[in-house]
Short mmCIF file of C-alpha atoms in Angstrom, two decimals:
data_model
loop_
_atom_site.label_atom_id
_atom_site.label_comp_id
_atom_site.label_asym_id
_atom_site.label_seq_id
_atom_site.Cartn_x
_atom_site.Cartn_y
_atom_site.Cartn_z
CA MET A 1 17.91 38.08 10.16
CA LYS A 2 17.07 36.30 13.36
CA PHE A 3 18.61 39.21 15.13
CA CYS A 4 16.53 41.63 13.84
CA THR A 5 13.34 40.09 14.67
CA VAL A 6 14.46 39.57 18.21
CA LYS A 7 15.79 43.28 18.54
CA GLN A 8 11.82 44.04 17.27
CA TYR A 9 10.50 41.80 19.96
CA PHE A 10 12.15 43.18 22.71
CA ASP A 11 11.08 46.84 21.45
CA ASP A 12 7.68 45.66 21.30
CA GLU A 13 6.26 46.33 24.93
CA ASN A 14 2.60 45.17 23.69
CA ASN A 15 3.26 41.93 22.59
CA ASN A 16 1.54 39.87 25.39
CA ASN A 17 2.11 36.47 23.50
CA VAL A 18 5.82 35.81 24.41
CA THR A 19 7.15 36.12 27.80
CA ASN A 20 10.47 36.23 29.57
CA GLY A 21 10.53 32.49 30.19
CA ILE A 22 10.30 31.92 26.52
CA ALA A 23 12.87 34.38 25.63
CA THR A 24 14.88 32.44 27.69
CA THR A 25 14.59 28.94 26.07
CA VAL A 26 14.03 30.03 22.41
CA ILE A 27 17.28 32.52 22.21
CA PRO A 28 19.75 30.23 23.36
CA LEU A 29 18.53 27.55 20.99
CA PRO A 30 20.53 29.20 17.69
CA ASN A 31 23.72 28.29 19.85
CA LYS A 32 22.88 25.30 20.58
CA HIS A 33 21.34 24.13 17.53
CA LEU A 34 24.48 25.08 15.82
CA LYS A 35 26.87 23.22 18.69
CA ILE A 36 24.82 20.11 18.52
CA LYS A 37 23.53 19.65 14.77
CA ALA A 38 25.46 17.01 14.27
CA ASN A 39 24.60 15.12 17.13
CA ASN A 40 21.45 13.61 16.98
CA LYS A 41 21.60 11.63 20.29
CA GLU A 42 22.08 15.06 22.15
CA MET A 43 19.05 16.69 20.27
CA GLU A 44 17.19 13.61 21.53
CA GLN A 45 17.95 14.00 24.62
CA TYR A 46 17.37 18.00 25.03
CA GLU A 47 13.96 16.97 23.14
CA GLN A 48 13.33 14.63 26.37
CA GLU A 49 14.35 17.22 28.76
CA LEU A 50 12.17 19.76 27.41
CA LEU A 51 9.14 17.59 27.34
CA ARG A 52 9.81 16.75 31.02
CA ASN A 53 10.63 20.63 32.14
CA VAL A 54 8.09 22.14 30.05
CA MET A 55 4.24 21.60 30.34
CA PRO A 56 2.26 21.47 27.00
CA GLN A 57 1.04 25.39 27.52
CA GLU A 58 4.38 26.48 27.78
CA LEU A 59 5.04 24.37 24.11
CA THR A 60 2.10 26.20 22.46
CA LYS A 61 4.14 29.44 23.25
CA LEU A 62 7.31 27.89 22.62
CA ILE A 63 5.68 27.03 18.53
CA LEU A 64 4.00 30.81 18.81
CA ALA A 65 7.21 32.57 19.71
CA ALA A 66 9.29 30.71 17.51
CA ASN A 67 6.71 31.34 14.50
CA TYR A 68 6.95 34.99 15.90
CA LEU A 69 10.53 35.42 15.33
CA ASN A 70 10.21 33.41 11.88
CA PHE A 71 12.86 31.03 13.36
CA LYS A 72 12.21 28.00 11.34
CA GLU A 73 14.56 25.47 12.70
CA ALA A 74 12.94 26.10 16.28
CA LEU A 75 9.70 25.54 14.78
CA ASP A 76 10.39 22.35 13.17
CA PHE A 77 12.24 21.25 16.58
CA PHE A 78 9.24 22.18 18.68
CA CYS A 79 6.29 21.07 16.34
CA ARG A 80 8.47 17.44 15.74
CA THR A 81 8.90 17.08 19.33
CA VAL A 82 5.01 17.90 20.08
CA ALA A 83 4.15 15.21 17.31
CA ASN A 84 6.67 12.66 18.83
CA ALA A 85 5.03 13.09 22.32
CA ILE A 86 1.44 12.60 20.99
CA GLN A 87 1.87 9.92 18.43
CA ASN A 88 1.40 6.56 20.20
CA LYS A 89 -1.13 8.26 22.44
CA SER A 90 -4.71 8.11 22.42
CA VAL A 91 -7.55 10.27 21.57
CA ASP A 92 -8.31 11.21 25.53
CA TYR A 93 -4.70 11.53 26.20
CA VAL A 94 -4.21 13.96 23.58
CA ARG A 95 -7.21 15.95 24.59
CA LYS A 96 -5.99 16.59 28.18
CA PHE A 97 -2.26 17.18 27.02
CA PHE A 98 -3.95 20.35 25.30
CA GLY A 99 -6.71 21.02 27.27
CA LEU A 100 -9.01 20.42 24.55
CA GLU A 101 -12.97 19.26 24.74
CA SER A 102 -14.59 17.64 22.05
CA ASP A 103 -17.35 19.40 20.10
CA PHE A 104 -18.84 16.50 18.19
CA GLU A 105 -22.32 15.43 19.16
CA PRO A 106 -22.93 12.40 20.86
CA GLY A 107 -23.40 9.93 18.32
CA GLU A 108 -20.78 11.48 15.74
CA GLU A 109 -17.81 10.74 17.76
CA GLU A 110 -18.45 6.96 17.89
CA LYS A 111 -19.15 6.69 14.39
CA LEU A 112 -15.62 8.43 13.86
CA CYS A 113 -14.21 6.08 15.95
CA LYS A 114 -15.44 2.94 14.32
CA GLU A 115 -14.91 4.31 10.68
CA PHE A 116 -10.92 4.69 11.70
CA ALA A 117 -10.91 1.73 13.72
CA TRP A 118 -7.77 0.51 12.04
CA SER A 119 -5.69 3.45 12.95
CA PHE A 120 -6.21 2.59 16.96
CA GLU A 121 -4.18 -0.38 16.84
CA GLY A 122 -0.86 -0.23 18.68
CA VAL A 123 -1.96 2.66 20.81
CA ASP A 124 -0.03 3.50 24.20
CA GLU A 125 -1.64 2.73 27.41
CA ASP A 126 -3.04 5.87 29.04
CA ILE B 1 -0.77 38.40 31.20
CA LYS B 2 -3.26 36.02 28.94
CA GLN B 3 -3.19 32.09 29.49
CA THR B 4 -2.30 30.52 25.74
CA SER B 5 -4.30 27.85 25.08
CA PHE B 6 -3.59 25.12 22.18
CA ASP B 7 -6.38 26.60 20.86
CA ASP B 8 -4.29 29.86 20.08
CA LEU B 9 -2.62 28.16 17.42
CA SER B 10 -3.74 29.30 13.95
CA ASN B 11 -4.81 26.57 11.62
CA ASP B 12 -1.28 26.54 9.92
CA LEU B 13 0.83 26.23 13.09
CA LEU B 14 -1.63 23.08 13.86
CA LEU B 15 -0.74 21.67 10.59
CA GLU B 16 2.80 22.13 11.15
CA ILE B 17 2.21 19.41 13.97
CA LEU B 18 -0.09 17.46 12.25
CA HIS B 19 2.12 17.11 8.97
CA ARG B 20 4.76 15.58 11.43
CA LEU B 21 2.45 12.40 12.42
CA PRO B 22 2.78 9.16 10.70
CA LEU B 23 -0.13 7.38 9.52
CA LYS B 24 -2.05 5.96 12.17
CA PRO B 25 -2.24 8.70 14.41
CA ALA B 26 -3.22 10.98 11.76
CA HIS B 27 -6.34 9.40 11.16
CA ARG B 28 -7.35 8.56 14.66
CA PHE B 29 -6.84 12.26 15.67
CA LYS B 30 -9.40 13.22 13.18
CA CYS B 31 -11.79 11.97 16.30
CA ILE B 32 -10.21 14.85 18.66
CA SER B 33 -12.11 17.59 17.45
CA LYS B 34 -13.95 18.81 14.42
CA ARG B 35 -11.54 21.27 13.80
CA TRP B 36 -8.65 18.74 13.70
CA GLY B 37 -11.04 16.52 11.82
CA TYR B 38 -11.55 18.91 9.10
CA LEU B 39 -7.78 19.83 8.67
CA ILE B 40 -6.80 16.21 8.28
CA SER B 41 -9.49 15.60 5.78
CA GLN B 42 -8.68 18.03 3.18
CA PRO B 43 -7.39 16.62 0.22
CA GLN B 44 -4.34 18.86 0.53
CA PHE B 45 -3.37 16.92 3.76
CA ALA B 46 -2.94 13.88 2.00
CA GLN B 47 -1.23 15.33 -1.02
CA ARG B 48 1.67 16.53 1.48
CA PHE B 49 1.84 13.31 3.34
CA ILE B 50 2.48 11.20 0.40
CA GLN B 51 5.09 14.10 -0.90
CA ARG B 52 6.77 14.08 2.28
CA MET B 53 6.82 10.23 2.45
CA LYS B 54 8.19 9.96 -1.23
CA LEU B 55 11.09 12.49 -0.26
CA LEU B 56 11.53 10.51 2.95
CA MET B 57 12.07 7.33 1.05
CA LYS B 58 14.04 8.96 -1.44
CA LEU B 59 16.63 10.36 1.21
CA LEU B 60 16.60 7.02 3.11
CA PHE B 61 16.52 4.38 0.63
CA PRO B 62 16.67 5.00 -2.96
CA SER B 63 15.10 1.96 -4.31
CA GLN B 64 12.75 1.19 -1.84
CA SER B 65 9.23 0.74 -2.94
CA PRO B 66 5.70 1.54 -0.50
CA PRO B 67 5.12 -1.20 1.80
CA PHE B 68 3.99 -4.27 0.15
CA SER B 69 2.68 -7.63 1.23
CA LEU B 70 2.44 -10.71 -0.67
CA PHE B 71 -1.11 -12.60 -0.69
CA PHE B 72 -0.76 -16.12 -0.93
CA GLN B 73 -3.85 -18.37 -1.64
CA CYS B 74 -3.83 -21.96 -2.56
CA TYR B 75 -6.64 -22.86 -4.89
CA SER B 76 -6.64 -26.45 -5.66
CA PRO B 77 -8.20 -28.74 -4.82
CA GLU B 78 -10.10 -26.50 -2.52
CA PRO B 79 -9.71 -22.82 -1.75
CA PHE B 80 -7.85 -21.81 1.02
CA PRO B 81 -8.10 -18.70 3.16
CA ILE B 82 -5.97 -15.75 2.19
CA GLU B 83 -2.36 -15.67 3.77
CA PHE B 84 -0.66 -12.63 3.38
CA LYS B 85 2.82 -12.03 4.52
CA GLN B 86 4.23 -8.19 5.00
CA PHE B 87 7.63 -7.00 3.96
CA GLN B 88 7.48 -3.59 6.63
CA ARG B 89 8.30 -3.59 9.79
CA ASP B 90 6.39 -0.22 10.44
CA SER B 91 3.27 -0.55 12.47
CA ASN B 92 1.34 2.09 10.51
CA PHE B 93 1.45 -0.48 7.51
CA ARG B 94 0.13 -3.58 9.89
CA SER B 95 -3.28 -4.08 10.19
CA SER B 96 -5.66 -7.01 11.76
CA ASN B 97 -7.95 -6.27 9.04
CA PHE B 98 -5.44 -8.19 6.53
CA PHE B 99 -7.44 -11.06 7.45
CA PHE B 100 -10.45 -10.02 5.92
CA ASN B 101 -12.36 -10.64 8.21
CA PHE B 102 -14.57 -7.46 8.01
CA LEU B 103 -16.18 -8.84 4.70
CA PRO B 104 -19.78 -10.16 5.42
CA PRO B 105 -19.44 -13.82 6.86
CA ASN B 106 -19.44 -16.49 4.43
CA PRO B 107 -18.81 -20.34 5.00
CA LYS B 108 -16.15 -20.57 2.32
CA PRO B 109 -12.99 -18.58 2.07
CA THR B 110 -12.96 -15.50 0.20
CA ILE B 111 -11.39 -15.72 -3.07
CA TYR B 112 -8.68 -12.91 -4.11
CA LEU B 113 -8.70 -11.89 -7.50
CA GLY B 114 -6.62 -8.92 -8.06
CA SER B 115 -5.64 -5.87 -6.60
CA SER B 116 -4.40 -2.06 -7.74
CA ASN B 117 -3.93 1.05 -5.51
CA GLY B 118 -4.06 -0.64 -2.46
CA LEU B 119 -7.80 -1.73 -3.11
CA VAL B 120 -8.13 -5.83 -3.32
CA LEU B 121 -11.23 -7.17 -5.38
CA CYS B 122 -12.65 -10.55 -4.04
CA SER B 123 -15.15 -12.85 -4.64
CA THR B 124 -17.10 -15.53 -2.84
CA THR B 125 -16.81 -18.67 -5.14
CA ILE B 126 -14.59 -19.53 -8.07
CA LEU B 127 -17.26 -20.58 -10.11
CA TYR B 128 -20.63 -18.63 -11.13
CA GLN B 129 -19.07 -15.50 -9.28
CA LYS B 130 -21.45 -12.75 -9.19
CA ASP B 131 -20.60 -11.59 -5.69
CA TYR B 132 -17.76 -8.85 -6.03
CA TYR B 133 -16.27 -6.63 -3.35
CA VAL B 134 -13.85 -3.98 -3.78
CA CYS B 135 -12.10 -3.60 -0.42
CA ASN B 136 -8.90 -1.96 1.18
CA PRO B 137 -7.50 -4.36 3.71
CA LEU B 138 -5.69 -2.06 5.64
CA THR B 139 -8.92 0.26 6.49
CA GLY B 140 -11.23 -2.14 6.98
CA SER B 141 -13.69 -0.50 4.33
CA TRP B 142 -15.42 -2.25 1.56
CA VAL B 143 -18.16 -1.80 -1.09
CA PHE B 144 -20.34 -4.20 -2.56
CA LEU B 145 -20.70 -4.10 -6.24
CA PRO B 146 -24.03 -4.52 -8.00
CA TRP B 147 -24.24 -7.97 -9.87
CA PRO B 148 -23.13 -8.14 -13.46
CA PRO B 149 -25.27 -8.48 -15.94
CA TYR B 150 -24.28 -12.42 -17.00
CA CYS B 151 -23.46 -15.13 -14.53
CA GLN B 152 -21.40 -17.92 -16.23
CA GLN B 153 -19.37 -20.94 -14.66
CA TYR B 154 -16.44 -19.53 -15.70
CA ASN B 155 -15.57 -15.82 -14.98
CA LEU B 156 -12.68 -14.35 -16.10
CA VAL B 157 -12.13 -17.08 -18.45
CA GLY B 158 -15.09 -18.94 -19.90
CA PHE B 159 -15.52 -21.76 -21.96
CA ILE B 160 -15.07 -22.47 -25.53
CA ARG B 161 -18.11 -21.71 -27.80
CA ALA B 162 -16.52 -19.27 -30.19
CA GLY B 163 -13.65 -17.26 -30.77
CA GLN B 164 -15.43 -14.13 -29.25
CA LEU B 165 -14.69 -12.57 -26.08
CA CYS B 166 -17.58 -10.62 -23.85
CA VAL B 167 -15.97 -7.81 -22.06
CA GLU B 168 -18.03 -6.46 -18.94
CA ILE B 169 -16.33 -3.60 -17.36
CA PHE B 170 -17.79 -2.00 -14.07
CA SER B 171 -17.43 1.57 -13.70
CA SER B 172 -18.16 3.23 -10.80
CA ASP B 173 -18.64 6.80 -12.60
CA THR B 174 -21.84 5.29 -13.69
CA SER B 175 -22.12 2.44 -11.50
CA GLU B 176 -23.10 0.16 -14.22
CA TRP B 177 -21.61 -2.64 -16.10
CA LYS B 178 -20.51 -2.17 -19.64
CA GLN B 179 -20.80 -4.75 -22.11
CA LEU B 180 -18.69 -5.19 -25.17
CA ILE B 181 -18.05 -8.20 -27.69
CA VAL B 182 -14.71 -8.35 -28.38
CA HIS B 183 -12.70 -10.46 -31.19
CA CYS B 184 -9.66 -11.67 -29.86
CA GLU B 185 -7.54 -12.96 -32.59
CA GLY B 186 -6.40 -16.66 -31.88
CA LEU B 187 -8.32 -17.21 -28.90
CA GLN B 188 -10.52 -20.10 -30.51
CA HIS B 189 -7.11 -22.04 -30.90
CA VAL B 190 -5.98 -21.98 -27.40
CA ALA B 191 -5.86 -25.44 -25.95
CA ASP B 192 -7.66 -25.02 -22.29
CA VAL B 193 -9.39 -21.75 -22.04
CA THR B 194 -10.83 -22.65 -18.47
CA MET B 195 -6.94 -22.81 -17.71
CA PHE B 196 -6.09 -18.90 -17.69
CA GLN B 197 -4.79 -17.97 -14.22
CA THR B 198 -7.65 -15.88 -12.43
CA HIS B 199 -5.98 -13.17 -11.40
CA PRO B 200 -4.70 -10.62 -13.73
CA ILE B 201 -1.50 -8.95 -13.80
CA LEU B 202 -1.44 -5.60 -14.22
CA ALA B 203 1.55 -3.69 -15.95
CA ASN B 204 2.43 -1.81 -18.85
CA ASN B 205 0.19 0.94 -18.28
CA ASP B 206 -2.66 -0.90 -16.55
CA ILE B 207 -3.14 -3.27 -19.00
CA MET B 208 -4.54 -6.69 -17.45
CA HIS B 209 -2.80 -10.05 -18.31
CA TRP B 210 -4.30 -13.59 -17.75
CA VAL B 211 -1.44 -16.18 -18.27
CA ASN B 212 -2.52 -19.74 -19.56
CA HIS B 213 0.31 -22.24 -19.00
CA TYR B 214 -1.05 -24.94 -20.75
CA SER B 215 -0.88 -23.02 -23.86
CA GLY B 216 2.15 -21.05 -23.49
CA LYS B 217 -0.03 -17.80 -23.86
CA ILE B 218 -1.15 -14.27 -22.04
CA LEU B 219 -4.29 -12.56 -22.55
CA ALA B 220 -3.78 -9.31 -22.60
CA CYS B 221 -6.93 -6.76 -22.42
CA ASP B 222 -7.14 -3.25 -21.96
CA PRO B 223 -9.78 -1.72 -20.00
CA ASN B 224 -9.22 1.89 -21.14
CA ASP B 225 -9.37 1.25 -24.49
CA GLU B 226 -12.66 1.96 -25.83
CA HIS B 227 -13.60 -1.15 -27.91
CA GLY B 228 -12.35 -3.13 -24.77
CA LYS B 229 -8.99 -4.45 -27.00
CA CYS B 230 -7.72 -7.77 -26.36
CA ARG B 231 -5.04 -9.86 -27.83
CA LEU B 232 -2.81 -12.75 -26.85
CA ILE B 233 0.83 -12.83 -26.34
CA ASP B 234 3.28 -15.57 -26.46
CA LEU B 235 5.05 -16.66 -23.17
CA PRO B 236 8.90 -16.46 -23.99
CA ASN B 237 10.49 -19.07 -25.58
CA ASP B 238 13.22 -20.10 -23.86
CA PRO B 239 15.36 -23.03 -24.77
CA ASP B 240 16.77 -23.85 -21.36
CA GLY B 241 13.13 -23.66 -19.57
CA MET B 242 10.83 -25.30 -22.38
CA TYR B 243 9.10 -27.50 -19.52
CA GLN B 244 9.48 -25.37 -17.10
CA HIS B 245 6.92 -23.31 -15.07
CA LYS B 246 6.34 -19.56 -16.36
CA CYS B 247 5.67 -16.83 -13.63
CA LEU B 248 4.38 -13.58 -14.91
CA SER B 249 4.68 -10.97 -12.44
CA VAL B 250 5.40 -6.99 -12.39
CA CYS B 251 8.08 -5.03 -11.33
CA GLN B 252 8.47 -1.38 -11.75
CA GLY B 253 5.28 -1.23 -13.54
CA ARG B 254 6.75 -3.68 -16.30
CA LEU B 255 5.52 -7.37 -17.17
CA GLN B 256 7.98 -9.96 -15.78
CA CYS B 257 8.50 -13.52 -16.92
CA LEU B 258 10.29 -15.66 -14.82
CA ILE B 259 11.42 -19.65 -15.44
CA ILE B 260 13.52 -21.35 -13.85
CA CYS B 261 15.95 -23.32 -15.88
CA GLU B 262 18.63 -26.18 -15.79
CA GLU B 263 21.98 -24.68 -17.02
CA VAL B 264 25.03 -26.97 -17.58
CA SER B 265 26.26 -26.44 -14.03
CA GLN B 266 23.40 -25.32 -11.84
CA HIS B 267 19.79 -24.15 -12.17
CA MET B 268 19.46 -20.05 -13.13
CA ILE B 269 16.01 -18.41 -13.06
CA HIS B 270 16.03 -16.31 -16.40
CA ARG B 271 13.96 -13.01 -16.34
CA TRP B 272 12.35 -11.85 -19.13
CA GLU B 273 10.71 -8.55 -20.11
CA PHE B 274 9.85 -6.34 -22.86
CA LEU B 275 12.80 -3.90 -23.48
CA GLU B 276 10.72 -1.16 -25.35
CA ASP B 277 7.15 -0.60 -26.23
CA GLU B 278 7.60 -1.74 -29.67
CA ASP B 279 8.48 -4.77 -28.32
CA TYR B 280 5.92 -5.18 -25.90
CA ILE B 281 3.42 -4.64 -29.06
CA ALA B 282 5.15 -7.21 -30.94
CA GLY B 283 5.24 -9.77 -28.36
CA LYS B 284 9.03 -9.94 -28.50
CA TRP B 285 10.81 -10.84 -24.91
CA SER B 286 14.30 -10.22 -24.33
CA LEU B 287 16.43 -12.13 -21.41
CA VAL B 288 17.55 -9.53 -19.30
CA ALA B 289 18.75 -11.39 -16.09
CA ARG B 290 20.09 -14.77 -15.04
CA ILE B 291 19.69 -15.36 -11.16
CA PRO B 292 21.67 -18.39 -9.59
CA VAL B 293 19.68 -20.37 -7.10
CA CYS B 294 20.07 -23.73 -5.22
CA ARG B 295 19.18 -27.11 -6.90
CA SER B 296 16.31 -28.86 -5.36
CA ASN B 297 15.00 -32.17 -5.15
CA GLN B 298 11.56 -30.83 -3.67
CA LEU B 299 9.24 -28.65 -5.38
CA LEU B 300 10.73 -25.43 -6.50
CA ARG B 301 8.91 -22.89 -8.31
CA VAL B 302 8.84 -18.50 -8.50
CA ILE B 303 5.78 -17.21 -7.68
CA ALA B 304 6.36 -13.38 -7.73
CA ILE B 305 9.07 -10.44 -7.73
CA HIS B 306 9.55 -7.79 -5.82
CA PRO B 307 7.38 -4.72 -7.17
CA VAL B 308 10.48 -2.17 -7.26
CA ASP B 309 13.43 -4.39 -7.01
CA PRO B 310 14.37 -6.59 -9.60
CA MET B 311 16.61 -8.92 -8.01
CA ILE B 312 14.28 -9.86 -5.35
CA LEU B 313 12.25 -13.09 -6.14
CA TYR B 314 9.94 -14.96 -3.87
CA LEU B 315 10.13 -18.67 -4.51
CA TRP B 316 7.66 -21.45 -3.46
CA LYS B 317 10.01 -24.64 -1.89
CA SER B 318 8.05 -27.33 -0.72
CA LYS B 319 5.95 -26.45 1.98
CA ARG B 320 7.46 -22.46 2.54
CA ILE B 321 7.92 -19.30 0.43
CA VAL B 322 11.05 -18.54 0.50
CA LEU B 323 12.79 -15.06 -0.51
CA LEU B 324 16.00 -14.84 -2.96
CA ASN B 325 17.95 -11.99 -2.59
CA GLY B 326 19.70 -11.97 -6.17
CA HIS B 327 22.26 -9.47 -4.80
CA THR B 328 23.77 -11.56 -1.91
CA GLU B 329 22.22 -14.79 -3.49
CA GLU B 330 20.82 -15.51 0.06
CA THR B 331 17.82 -17.21 0.93
CA ASP B 332 15.12 -16.64 3.81
CA VAL B 333 12.31 -18.25 4.51
CA VAL B 334 9.47 -15.75 4.94
CA HIS B 335 6.44 -18.08 5.37
CA TYR B 336 5.71 -21.75 6.43
CA PHE B 337 2.38 -23.37 5.48
CA ALA B 338 1.06 -25.45 7.93
CA GLU B 339 0.71 -29.20 7.50
CA ASP B 340 -3.10 -29.42 6.69
CA GLN B 341 -2.97 -26.53 4.04
CA PHE B 342 -1.75 -28.52 1.42
CA GLY B 343 -4.38 -31.00 -0.34
CA CYS B 344 -1.51 -32.74 -2.34
CA TYR B 345 1.32 -32.18 -4.44
CA ASP B 346 -0.27 -30.87 -7.24
CA ALA B 347 -1.65 -27.90 -5.09
CA MET B 348 -1.91 -24.31 -7.02
CA ILE B 349 -0.49 -21.68 -5.08
CA ASN B 350 -0.93 -18.09 -6.70
CA ALA B 351 1.04 -15.24 -4.89
CA PHE B 352 -0.23 -11.69 -5.47
CA GLN B 353 1.79 -8.47 -4.81
CA PHE B 354 -0.18 -6.31 -3.04
CA VAL B 355 1.17 -2.57 -2.82
CA LEU B 356 0.22 -0.51 -0.06
CA GLN B 357 -0.28 2.95 -0.93
CA TRP B 358 1.33 5.80 1.27
CA TRP B 359 -2.40 7.46 2.34
CA PRO B 360 -4.98 4.65 1.88
CA THR B 361 -6.88 4.83 -1.19
CA PRO B 362 -10.68 4.93 -0.15
CA VAL B 363 -12.98 2.22 -1.64
CA PRO B 364 -15.03 3.28 -4.65
CA GLN B 365 -18.03 5.15 -3.83
CA LEU B 366 -20.27 4.23 -6.47
CA HIS B 367 -20.66 7.17 -8.83
CA LYS B 368 -16.79 8.40 -8.59
CA GLY B 369 -14.09 7.47 -10.99
CA THR B 370 -12.77 3.85 -10.81
CA LEU B 371 -12.78 1.46 -13.07
CA LEU B 372 -12.91 -2.64 -12.81
CA ILE B 373 -13.18 -5.43 -15.16
CA HIS B 374 -14.75 -8.74 -15.40
CA ILE B 375 -14.23 -10.84 -18.44
CA ILE B 376 -16.57 -13.73 -19.57
CA TYR B 377 -15.85 -15.85 -22.46
CA TYR B 378 -18.26 -17.29 -24.34
#
């Protein structure tokens, strides 16, 4: 299954969403995954390395690529990596991380932050 | 080549990330943008979150319950502020709101009345209660209930007049109190009706139980019964523990009675429950376990059982709350009371299980279905 989709990708020249750089990261993944499947520590290290070397934009592309290739383990891995990276961070940090803007009205955001004040406890310093 | 931005992720893919967040960030990130707020607020999000937590717990700890706390309140002579002890190291279920500071300021400490589904019912006084609050201590949200039609001196138990019970049920469907006059067989013979413990134990299909130690009876009331059916159940007759304190609690949804008994060679905690539904209806208790406990010259009393593991008990020992693990027979101090929290030796301590939900229950918005009960006996 995995090999079929990869072949299709290489034949599909109109695909702008997946660059060569991604191909070099995603495709070696199945091998790496099989090799270190049993060893959680190594996966953690790989995850840390990935976060250090790959910009958030790239992570987005990785997720899109893994989804397009229907590569479930990679999708799970990348999504978990992103979730782990942002879970203890503040709202501002996460917005900057992903290049997002707030689209709330001036008072709206304040109201929300007040309503969910309990969930802001224990956040890392920016 | 077009630059990819995070916004290019479809809702489905964004959800794949959001679903892997723990409880607090999941709520916090509602503030990131309207799109994130919308996705997380969908009921399906909470449902999938809960399923994932249940599965995770099943894999990691087969007998693990959702996180829970014990709330202790020292009642007499004067009520002290509620103390709590959380048994979950997960920071997602910690909250500074557990001190109930979010309720409107009141010179007297909040009185804890009961909890269900992660919500807590409180009042501001023990006598002449009419201010009731329903709150979620994790999120700090709360709602003030409209005043009940009657306000007597003793609520949840009244003073003896006749064998009749007036049951008032507050339904947030209608935002109204409904009154029922109920006949409860034998209630007029109960020695001191004011001595029913003020907080109910919910067990055996959400039936409420109030224990009266002095007469050895339990008042059971079914709020879902349209006639407000009530009845009296006798506490178990334990020859080894005749004059001992009987603690009523709940484990795995079933009513438990725990008694410290002096057997020949050592102290044992006897655990009684109803084996079958027919036994519950007939009031027929069975002795299901005996857990050894060290002799003590000091005050020793069982105050609660673990909500899921029947071998874990919480004891009040002198000025401490102690966890007794029946599997290993080890004890562990979980809470120390400060010197001034005890008025005298006769201080009454009540401990209540407060089971947190995987996804916080919202407080009732008046006009949406939850049921509360307020019993006046007169």
